[in-house]
Tab-separated table of C-alpha atoms (C1' of nucleotides) in Angstrom:
chain	number	residue	atom	x	y	z
P	317	MET	CA	-0.032	-0.165	0.330
P	318	LEU	CA	3.027	2.358	0.934
P	319	ARG	CA	4.253	1.236	-2.020
P	320	ASP	CA	2.176	4.133	-4.519
P	321	VAL	CA	2.900	6.733	-1.648
P	322	SER	CA	7.151	6.423	-1.629
P	323	ASP	CA	6.172	6.288	-5.340
P	324	ALA	CA	4.030	9.909	-5.985
P	325	ALA	CA	6.468	11.586	-3.496
P	326	GLY	CA	9.605	10.627	-5.464
P	327	GLY	CA	7.834	11.746	-8.155
P	328	SER	CA	6.499	15.620	-7.747
P	329	ALA	CA	10.441	15.339	-6.056
P	330	LEU	CA	12.201	14.724	-9.394
P	331	SER	CA	10.096	17.241	-11.412
P	332	SER	CA	8.584	19.410	-9.087
P	333	GLY	CA	7.809	22.458	-11.556
P	334	PRO	CA	4.542	23.829	-12.414
P	335	VAL	CA	4.440	21.871	-15.482
P	336	GLY	CA	5.756	18.273	-15.145
P	337	ASP	CA	3.346	18.211	-12.090
P	338	THR	CA	0.325	18.450	-13.737
P	339	VAL	CA	-0.701	14.780	-15.427
P	340	GLU	CA	0.253	13.312	-11.966
P	341	ASP	CA	-2.013	16.101	-10.575
P	342	ALA	CA	-4.549	15.181	-12.301
P	343	GLN	CA	-4.092	11.406	-11.098
P	344	LEU	CA	-3.485	12.338	-7.741
P	345	ALA	CA	-6.587	14.815	-8.299
P	346	SER	CA	-8.837	11.616	-9.352
P	347	SER	CA	-8.684	9.867	-7.008
P	348	LEU	CA	-9.152	11.916	-3.695
P	349	ARG	CA	-12.150	13.434	-5.899
P	350	ILE	CA	-13.876	9.088	-6.077
P	351	ALA	CA	-12.003	9.291	-2.116
P	352	VAL	CA	-13.952	11.765	-1.072
P	353	MET	CA	-17.517	11.912	-2.175
P	354	ARG	CA	-17.180	8.343	-1.538
P	355	LEU	CA	-16.586	9.223	2.244
P	356	ALA	CA	-18.834	12.051	2.015
P	357	ARG	CA	-21.763	9.858	0.810
P	358	ARG	CA	-21.357	7.354	4.164
P	359	LEU	CA	-21.003	10.383	6.157
P	360	ARG	CA	-24.266	11.200	5.569
P	361	ALA	CA	-26.146	7.833	4.977
P	362	GLU	CA	-24.298	7.694	9.317
P	363	ARG	CA	-25.198	11.223	10.444
P	364	SER	CA	-25.943	10.455	14.481
P	365	ASP	CA	-29.761	11.179	15.827
P	366	GLY	CA	-30.930	12.169	12.551
P	367	THR	CA	-33.488	15.189	13.246
P	368	LEU	CA	-30.507	17.106	12.395
P	369	GLY	CA	-29.569	17.532	9.264
P	370	LEU	CA	-25.357	17.027	7.870
P	371	SER	CA	-25.876	20.787	7.015
P	372	GLN	CA	-28.242	22.579	10.499
P	373	LEU	CA	-25.372	21.362	12.501
P	374	SER	CA	-22.229	22.396	10.602
P	375	ALA	CA	-23.774	25.411	10.282
P	376	LEU	CA	-24.762	26.178	13.662
P	377	SER	CA	-20.404	24.291	14.664
P	378	THR	CA	-19.993	27.274	12.399
P	379	LEU	CA	-22.099	30.138	14.867
P	380	GLU	CA	-20.465	28.393	18.218
P	381	ARG	CA	-16.968	29.452	16.751
P	382	HIS	CA	-17.218	32.351	15.220
P	383	GLY	CA	-19.628	33.754	17.671
P	384	PRO	CA	-22.646	35.390	16.044
P	385	LEU	CA	-22.968	36.252	12.254
P	386	SER	CA	-25.271	37.776	8.989
P	387	PRO	CA	-27.450	35.316	6.951
P	388	THR	CA	-24.474	36.008	3.982
P	389	ALA	CA	-21.549	36.019	6.070
P	390	LEU	CA	-22.451	32.625	7.125
P	391	ALA	CA	-22.732	31.434	3.436
P	392	GLU	CA	-19.734	32.363	2.942
P	393	LEU	CA	-17.833	30.534	5.629
P	394	GLU	CA	-19.736	27.081	4.796
P	395	ARG	CA	-19.410	27.394	1.313
P	396	ILE	CA	-23.057	27.820	-0.156
P	397	GLN	CA	-25.095	30.658	-1.596
P	398	PRO	CA	-27.493	32.288	0.284
P	399	PRO	CA	-30.967	31.912	-0.688
P	400	SER	CA	-29.712	27.791	0.045
P	401	MET	CA	-28.371	29.825	3.296
P	402	THR	CA	-31.568	30.777	4.642
P	403	ARG	CA	-33.340	27.309	4.501
P	404	VAL	CA	-30.664	26.043	6.882
P	405	ILE	CA	-31.007	29.283	9.223
P	406	ALA	CA	-34.822	29.260	9.165
P	407	ALA	CA	-34.941	25.110	9.895
P	408	LEU	CA	-32.608	25.979	12.819
P	409	GLU	CA	-34.881	28.908	14.101
P	410	GLU	CA	-37.054	26.634	13.984
P	411	ARG	CA	-36.048	24.241	16.909
P	412	ARG	CA	-35.399	27.221	18.388
P	413	LEU	CA	-31.082	26.771	18.156
P	414	VAL	CA	-30.146	29.288	16.703
P	415	GLY	CA	-32.238	33.433	17.038
P	416	ARG	CA	-31.896	36.060	14.807
P	417	GLU	CA	-31.762	39.754	16.101
P	418	PRO	CA	-31.702	42.924	13.671
P	419	HIS	CA	-28.366	44.162	12.798
P	420	PRO	CA	-28.010	47.596	15.005
P	421	SER	CA	-26.299	49.657	12.333
P	422	ASP	CA	-28.250	48.538	9.046
P	423	ARG	CA	-31.587	46.942	8.896
P	424	ARG	CA	-30.265	44.757	5.162
P	425	GLN	CA	-29.395	42.699	7.846
P	426	ALA	CA	-30.005	40.513	10.959
P	427	VAL	CA	-27.716	38.508	13.432
P	428	ILE	CA	-28.461	34.719	14.012
P	429	ALA	CA	-25.997	34.380	16.968
P	430	ILE	CA	-26.568	29.936	18.585
P	431	SER	CA	-28.974	29.985	21.524
P	432	ASP	CA	-28.292	27.560	24.793
P	433	ALA	CA	-30.132	24.689	23.179
P	434	GLY	CA	-28.329	24.961	19.845
P	435	ARG	CA	-24.619	25.809	22.006
P	436	GLN	CA	-25.381	21.980	24.219
P	437	ILE	CA	-26.554	20.484	20.833
P	438	VAL	CA	-22.663	21.270	18.865
P	439	LEU	CA	-21.337	20.184	21.925
P	440	GLU	CA	-23.337	17.110	22.617
P	441	ASP	CA	-22.589	15.917	18.970
P	442	ARG	CA	-18.907	16.525	19.090
P	443	ARG	CA	-18.380	14.090	22.006
P	444	ARG	CA	-21.379	11.784	20.006
P	445	ARG	CA	-21.475	12.812	17.219
P	446	GLN	CA	-18.398	10.698	15.227
P	447	ALA	CA	-19.159	7.075	15.940
P	448	TRP	CA	-18.645	5.665	12.988
P	449	LEU	CA	-15.602	7.194	12.222
P	450	ALA	CA	-14.112	7.050	15.069
P	451	ARG	CA	-15.397	3.581	15.181
P	452	SER	CA	-13.386	2.721	12.095
P	453	LEU	CA	-10.353	4.806	12.881
P	454	ASP	CA	-10.061	2.684	15.825
P	455	ASP	CA	-9.438	-0.170	13.277
P	456	LEU	CA	-7.259	1.597	11.911
P	457	ALA	CA	-2.273	1.390	12.399
P	458	ALA	CA	-1.527	4.357	14.480
P	459	ASP	CA	1.018	4.854	11.502
P	460	GLU	CA	-2.112	5.375	8.860
P	461	ARG	CA	-4.000	7.480	12.119
P	462	ALA	CA	-1.113	9.476	11.826
P	463	LEU	CA	-1.312	9.888	7.727
P	464	LEU	CA	-4.532	10.639	8.443
P	465	GLU	CA	-4.096	13.564	10.952
P	466	ALA	CA	-0.615	14.868	8.461
P	467	ALA	CA	-3.332	15.078	5.475
P	468	LEU	CA	-6.172	16.508	7.478
P	469	PRO	CA	-4.629	20.355	7.285
P	470	VAL	CA	-3.776	19.679	3.445
P	471	LEU	CA	-7.550	18.158	2.987
P	472	GLU	CA	-8.487	21.790	4.592
P	473	ARG	CA	-6.893	24.281	2.711
P	474	LEU	CA	-8.051	22.125	0.109
P	475	SER	CA	-11.526	23.867	0.338
P	476	GLU	CA	-10.804	27.025	1.126
P	477	VAL	CA	-9.255	28.063	-1.972
M	1285	MET	CA	1.946	22.132	10.355
M	1286	LEU	CA	4.491	18.813	10.524
M	1287	ARG	CA	4.183	19.255	14.434
M	1288	ASP	CA	0.892	18.522	14.087
M	1289	VAL	CA	1.500	15.728	12.734
M	1290	SER	CA	4.766	13.559	14.900
M	1291	ASP	CA	2.715	15.259	17.545
M	1292	ALA	CA	0.192	12.885	17.005
M	1293	ALA	CA	2.054	10.085	15.681
M	1294	GLY	CA	4.313	10.501	18.213
M	1295	GLY	CA	1.109	10.459	20.620
M	1296	SER	CA	-0.172	7.041	18.857
M	1297	ALA	CA	3.109	4.933	18.905
M	1298	LEU	CA	2.468	6.526	23.304
M	1299	SER	CA	-0.985	5.170	23.483
M	1300	SER	CA	-1.969	2.400	21.334
M	1301	GLY	CA	-4.526	1.117	23.482
M	1302	PRO	CA	-8.234	1.537	21.814
M	1303	VAL	CA	-9.092	2.902	25.107
M	1304	GLY	CA	-6.665	6.015	25.289
M	1305	ASP	CA	-7.120	6.695	21.459
M	1306	THR	CA	-10.639	7.424	22.251
M	1307	VAL	CA	-10.703	11.067	23.323
M	1308	GLU	CA	-8.184	12.025	19.836
M	1309	ASP	CA	-9.834	9.835	17.664
M	1310	ALA	CA	-12.797	11.934	18.020
M	1311	GLN	CA	-11.175	14.727	17.506
M	1312	LEU	CA	-9.926	13.165	14.348
M	1313	ALA	CA	-13.403	12.272	13.591
M	1314	SER	CA	-14.474	15.415	13.396
M	1315	SER	CA	-12.644	17.861	11.948
M	1316	LEU	CA	-12.255	14.665	9.407
M	1317	ARG	CA	-15.727	14.968	8.968
M	1318	ILE	CA	-16.101	18.442	8.501
M	1319	ALA	CA	-13.346	18.887	5.926
M	1320	VAL	CA	-14.128	15.894	3.473
M	1321	MET	CA	-18.057	18.100	3.390
M	1322	ARG	CA	-17.032	20.580	2.647
M	1323	LEU	CA	-14.846	19.379	0.511
M	1324	ALA	CA	-16.964	17.011	-1.484
M	1325	ARG	CA	-19.696	19.860	-1.442
M	1326	ARG	CA	-16.787	21.571	-2.727
M	1327	LEU	CA	-16.461	19.084	-5.625
M	1328	ARG	CA	-20.304	19.143	-6.639
M	1329	ALA	CA	-20.435	22.194	-7.745
M	1330	GLU	CA	-17.383	22.143	-9.388
M	1331	ARG	CA	-18.282	19.021	-11.681
M	1332	SER	CA	-16.772	20.151	-15.207
M	1333	ASP	CA	-19.320	20.194	-17.776
M	1334	GLY	CA	-22.581	19.354	-16.318
M	1335	THR	CA	-24.148	17.467	-18.429
M	1336	LEU	CA	-23.216	13.988	-16.274
M	1337	GLY	CA	-23.350	13.189	-12.603
M	1338	LEU	CA	-21.111	12.815	-10.556
M	1339	SER	CA	-22.985	9.507	-9.846
M	1340	GLN	CA	-23.311	8.681	-13.391
M	1341	LEU	CA	-19.971	9.660	-13.818
M	1342	SER	CA	-18.611	7.495	-10.641
M	1343	ALA	CA	-21.039	4.343	-11.182
M	1344	LEU	CA	-19.346	4.533	-15.407
M	1345	SER	CA	-15.749	5.041	-14.237
M	1346	THR	CA	-16.474	1.319	-12.271
M	1347	LEU	CA	-17.751	0.315	-15.402
M	1348	GLU	CA	-14.802	0.665	-17.029
M	1349	ARG	CA	-12.767	-0.887	-14.074
M	1350	HIS	CA	-14.234	-3.338	-13.833
M	1351	GLY	CA	-15.794	-4.980	-16.370
M	1352	PRO	CA	-19.554	-5.486	-17.479
M	1353	LEU	CA	-21.463	-5.518	-13.802
M	1354	SER	CA	-25.136	-6.839	-12.359
M	1355	PRO	CA	-26.754	-3.154	-11.582
M	1356	THR	CA	-26.910	-4.984	-7.630
M	1357	ALA	CA	-23.062	-5.579	-7.555
M	1358	LEU	CA	-22.036	-2.409	-9.199
M	1359	ALA	CA	-24.497	-0.581	-6.466
M	1360	GLU	CA	-22.199	-2.357	-3.975
M	1361	LEU	CA	-19.319	-1.472	-5.309
M	1362	GLU	CA	-20.591	2.131	-5.342
M	1363	ARG	CA	-21.916	2.233	-1.858
M	1364	ILE	CA	-25.760	3.000	-2.534
M	1365	GLN	CA	-28.679	1.146	-2.525
M	1366	PRO	CA	-30.154	-1.460	-5.493
M	1367	PRO	CA	-33.296	2.052	-6.281
M	1368	SER	CA	-30.596	4.467	-5.953
M	1369	MET	CA	-28.843	2.693	-8.941
M	1370	THR	CA	-31.472	1.407	-11.130
M	1371	ARG	CA	-31.779	6.109	-11.357
M	1372	VAL	CA	-28.636	5.906	-12.416
M	1373	ILE	CA	-27.869	3.340	-15.189
M	1374	ALA	CA	-31.425	4.370	-16.336
M	1375	ALA	CA	-29.369	7.862	-16.875
M	1376	LEU	CA	-26.403	6.364	-18.730
M	1377	GLU	CA	-28.964	4.317	-20.255
M	1378	GLU	CA	-29.866	6.719	-22.254
M	1379	ARG	CA	-27.400	8.610	-23.299
M	1380	ARG	CA	-26.332	5.567	-24.427
M	1381	LEU	CA	-23.021	5.198	-22.085
M	1382	VAL	CA	-23.663	1.125	-21.065
M	1383	GLY	CA	-25.768	-0.912	-22.863
M	1384	ARG	CA	-27.863	-3.686	-20.802
M	1385	GLU	CA	-28.082	-7.330	-21.958
M	1386	PRO	CA	-28.822	-10.850	-20.439
M	1387	HIS	CA	-27.417	-12.989	-18.197
M	1388	PRO	CA	-26.837	-15.745	-19.924
M	1389	SER	CA	-28.057	-18.087	-17.374
M	1390	ASP	CA	-29.935	-16.478	-15.078
M	1391	ARG	CA	-32.885	-14.638	-16.517
M	1392	ARG	CA	-33.612	-12.736	-12.941
M	1393	GLN	CA	-29.741	-10.601	-14.118
M	1394	ALA	CA	-29.804	-8.619	-16.168
M	1395	VAL	CA	-24.827	-7.373	-17.105
M	1396	ILE	CA	-24.495	-3.405	-18.141
M	1397	ALA	CA	-21.922	-2.850	-19.953
M	1398	ILE	CA	-19.756	0.394	-20.610
M	1399	SER	CA	-20.209	1.005	-23.932
M	1400	ASP	CA	-17.636	2.788	-26.491
M	1401	ALA	CA	-19.382	6.212	-25.960
M	1402	GLY	CA	-19.162	6.016	-21.994
M	1403	ARG	CA	-15.236	5.319	-21.836
M	1404	GLN	CA	-14.339	8.451	-23.991
M	1405	ILE	CA	-16.161	9.950	-21.514
M	1406	VAL	CA	-14.901	8.347	-18.981
M	1407	LEU	CA	-11.313	8.971	-20.459
M	1408	GLU	CA	-10.973	12.094	-21.674
M	1409	ASP	CA	-12.675	13.450	-17.760
M	1410	ARG	CA	-9.868	11.834	-16.221
M	1411	ARG	CA	-7.177	13.864	-18.215
M	1412	ARG	CA	-10.577	16.780	-18.265
M	1413	ARG	CA	-12.703	17.012	-15.566
M	1414	GLN	CA	-10.342	18.537	-12.573
M	1415	ALA	CA	-9.192	21.701	-13.110
M	1416	TRP	CA	-10.560	22.643	-9.886
M	1417	LEU	CA	-9.202	20.146	-8.065
M	1418	ALA	CA	-5.413	19.668	-10.227
M	1419	ARG	CA	-5.712	24.432	-9.875
M	1420	SER	CA	-5.989	23.731	-6.474
M	1421	LEU	CA	-3.439	20.947	-5.913
M	1422	ASP	CA	-1.243	23.196	-7.526
M	1423	ASP	CA	-1.249	25.682	-5.294
M	1424	LEU	CA	-0.172	23.048	-3.176
M	1425	ALA	CA	3.475	22.025	-1.995
M	1426	ALA	CA	5.702	19.663	-3.066
M	1427	ASP	CA	5.548	17.984	0.529
M	1428	GLU	CA	1.635	18.721	0.951
M	1429	ARG	CA	0.780	16.805	-2.331
M	1430	ALA	CA	2.505	14.407	-1.065
M	1431	LEU	CA	1.122	14.337	2.639
M	1432	LEU	CA	-2.336	14.174	-0.052
M	1433	GLU	CA	-0.641	10.824	-1.713
M	1434	ALA	CA	0.011	9.332	1.454
M	1435	ALA	CA	-2.753	9.809	3.239
M	1436	LEU	CA	-4.985	8.300	-0.085
M	1437	PRO	CA	-5.216	4.846	0.429
M	1438	VAL	CA	-5.827	5.411	4.308
M	1439	LEU	CA	-8.557	7.552	2.536
M	1440	GLU	CA	-9.969	4.820	0.515
M	1441	ARG	CA	-10.329	2.491	2.659
M	1442	LEU	CA	-12.301	4.358	4.758
M	1443	SER	CA	-15.164	4.459	3.175
M	1444	GLU	CA	-14.566	0.108	2.321
M	1445	VAL	CA	-14.935	-0.797	5.923
F	355	DT	C1'	-27.463	52.190	-7.338
F	356	DA	C1'	-25.461	48.207	-4.499
F	357	DT	C1'	-26.262	45.416	-0.352
F	358	DT	C1'	-28.953	41.621	2.425
F	359	DG	C1'	-31.811	38.829	2.520
F	360	DT	C1'	-36.288	35.867	0.593
F	361	DT	C1'	-39.267	33.511	-1.698
F	362	DA	C1'	-40.789	29.682	-6.354
F	363	DT	C1'	-38.963	26.687	-8.530
F	364	DA	C1'	-36.033	22.296	-9.967
F	365	DC	C1'	-32.620	19.380	-10.120
F	366	DT	C1'	-28.971	15.959	-8.358
F	367	DC	C1'	-28.467	11.866	-4.888
F	368	DT	C1'	-29.547	9.115	-2.162
F	369	DA	C1'	-33.320	6.215	0.855
F	370	DT	C1'	-37.473	2.936	1.978
F	371	DA	C1'	-41.948	-0.014	1.528
F	372	DA	C1'	-44.496	-2.284	-1.995
F	373	DC	C1'	-44.194	-5.090	-6.201
F	374	DT	C1'	-43.303	-7.552	-10.343
F	375	DA	C1'	-40.859	-11.583	-12.500
F	376	DT	C1'	-37.664	-15.529	-12.044
F	377	DA	C1'	-34.687	-19.157	-9.489
G	398	DT	C1'	-39.268	-18.895	-0.006
G	399	DA	C1'	-35.746	-16.022	-1.820
G	400	DT	C1'	-33.136	-12.710	-4.898
G	401	DA	C1'	-32.310	-9.632	-8.250
G	402	DG	C1'	-34.381	-6.080	-9.847
G	403	DT	C1'	-37.651	-2.167	-10.711
G	404	DT	C1'	-41.352	1.723	-9.538
G	405	DA	C1'	-43.393	5.098	-6.255
G	406	DT	C1'	-42.968	8.363	-3.419
G	407	DA	C1'	-39.937	10.734	0.170
G	408	DG	C1'	-36.357	13.829	1.731
G	409	DA	C1'	-32.313	16.151	2.722
G	410	DG	C1'	-28.966	19.864	0.046
G	411	DT	C1'	-28.115	23.173	-3.368
G	412	DA	C1'	-28.403	25.613	-7.230
G	413	DT	C1'	-30.172	29.587	-10.595
G	414	DA	C1'	-33.732	33.632	-10.592
G	415	DA	C1'	-36.216	36.766	-9.266
G	416	DC	C1'	-38.423	39.997	-6.002
G	417	DA	C1'	-38.233	42.930	-1.651
G	418	DA	C1'	-36.414	46.008	2.039
G	419	DT	C1'	-32.294	48.802	3.102
G	420	DA	C1'	-28.303	51.647	2.012
DNA sequence: TATTGTTATACTCTATAACTATA
DNA sequence: TATAGTTATAGAGTATAACAATA
C-alpha cells in the first residue's frame, strides 16, 4: 500500500515544476475526488440521531465557533449560496437552536446567534456524533491515523481556496 | 504545520490501546468529517460540463475499471442502494453510455457494460475533469501533495469498511 | 445603483417500501 | 421462499432567477 506513496512522493520531488506535475496532479485529483465523494456519502448516511441535518449541524457548529453572524457571512463560511443558507437558518430557527436579531446600524442585515439549546447540541454532538468514523479510525493502524492527521490540514486548505 | 503530524504520531505510538485513542480519534473524526463534507460540497459544485452527474460518472468509471456488472453488484461497489443504482443506470442507458444484456444463465439478472461512447467519456473526463482540484493541488507545496498522496489509501480504506 | 435577504422553482442524489419476475 | 430488479414516493441539500427592503 505504501509503495504508491513513495513512488508518488519521489515523482513529485523529482519533477516539482508546474508543468511536470500536471499529469500526476490530475491522477491525484481524480483519486482524491472519488475517495472524498464516497466518504462523504458514507458520512451522510451515518448521521447520528437524524433529527438534525448535516448542513444544519455544520452551520450551527460554525456559529458556535465564530459567534453571531449575518446569513450572508455564514453562507460564505459554509461555502453555500445565500438562498441555501436561508433554508438552513429557517430550520434551525424553527427548533429555537438559533436566534435572530436586527443589525444595530444596518436594517438590511440580520444577526444570527446560537442559542443555549443550540450550543448544547453542538457540544453534545462533538462528543457523541463521531461514532462510525471513530469506530473506523479505531480499526486503522497508528501510522495510518498519523497519515490522516498529517494530511488533514492540507485537506482543509483545499476547501478554503 | 508538520508539528501536528509528529505530535499525533507520537501520541498514537505512546498510547496505541483502544481506550487511550478514543479522545484523539473523536477529534480527528470530527475534523475529518467537516473537511470531507466541505470538500465534497466544493467538488460537487465544480463538476465540469455538467451534462453528467457525479454519481453517474462514478458508476461509469467503475464499469470501465471492473468490466460488466449486474446492477446489484454495481450498487454494492458504489455503496448505494439498488433502487438508487436503477436510476443511475437508467440515465446512463438513455445516453447510450452503457448497454444492457440478459445474464446468460440467470434470467433475473442483467449485465451492464460500458459502451465505446461511455469509455470515451470516462477517459476524456479523467484528463479534463479535475480542473478545480488539480488547480488547487497546483497551489500546494510538493510536500503537501505528498501528504495527500500518502493519506489517500487510508482515505479510500475508510469508505470500504 | 448596490447590497442583503427571501421566495419560487427545480435539479441531483439518496433512501425505504412495495411490487414483479425468476430461481 | 429467496433473490434481482424496478416503481412509487419522499426527503435532504443545493442552485439560479426574480423580488423586496434598505443603503
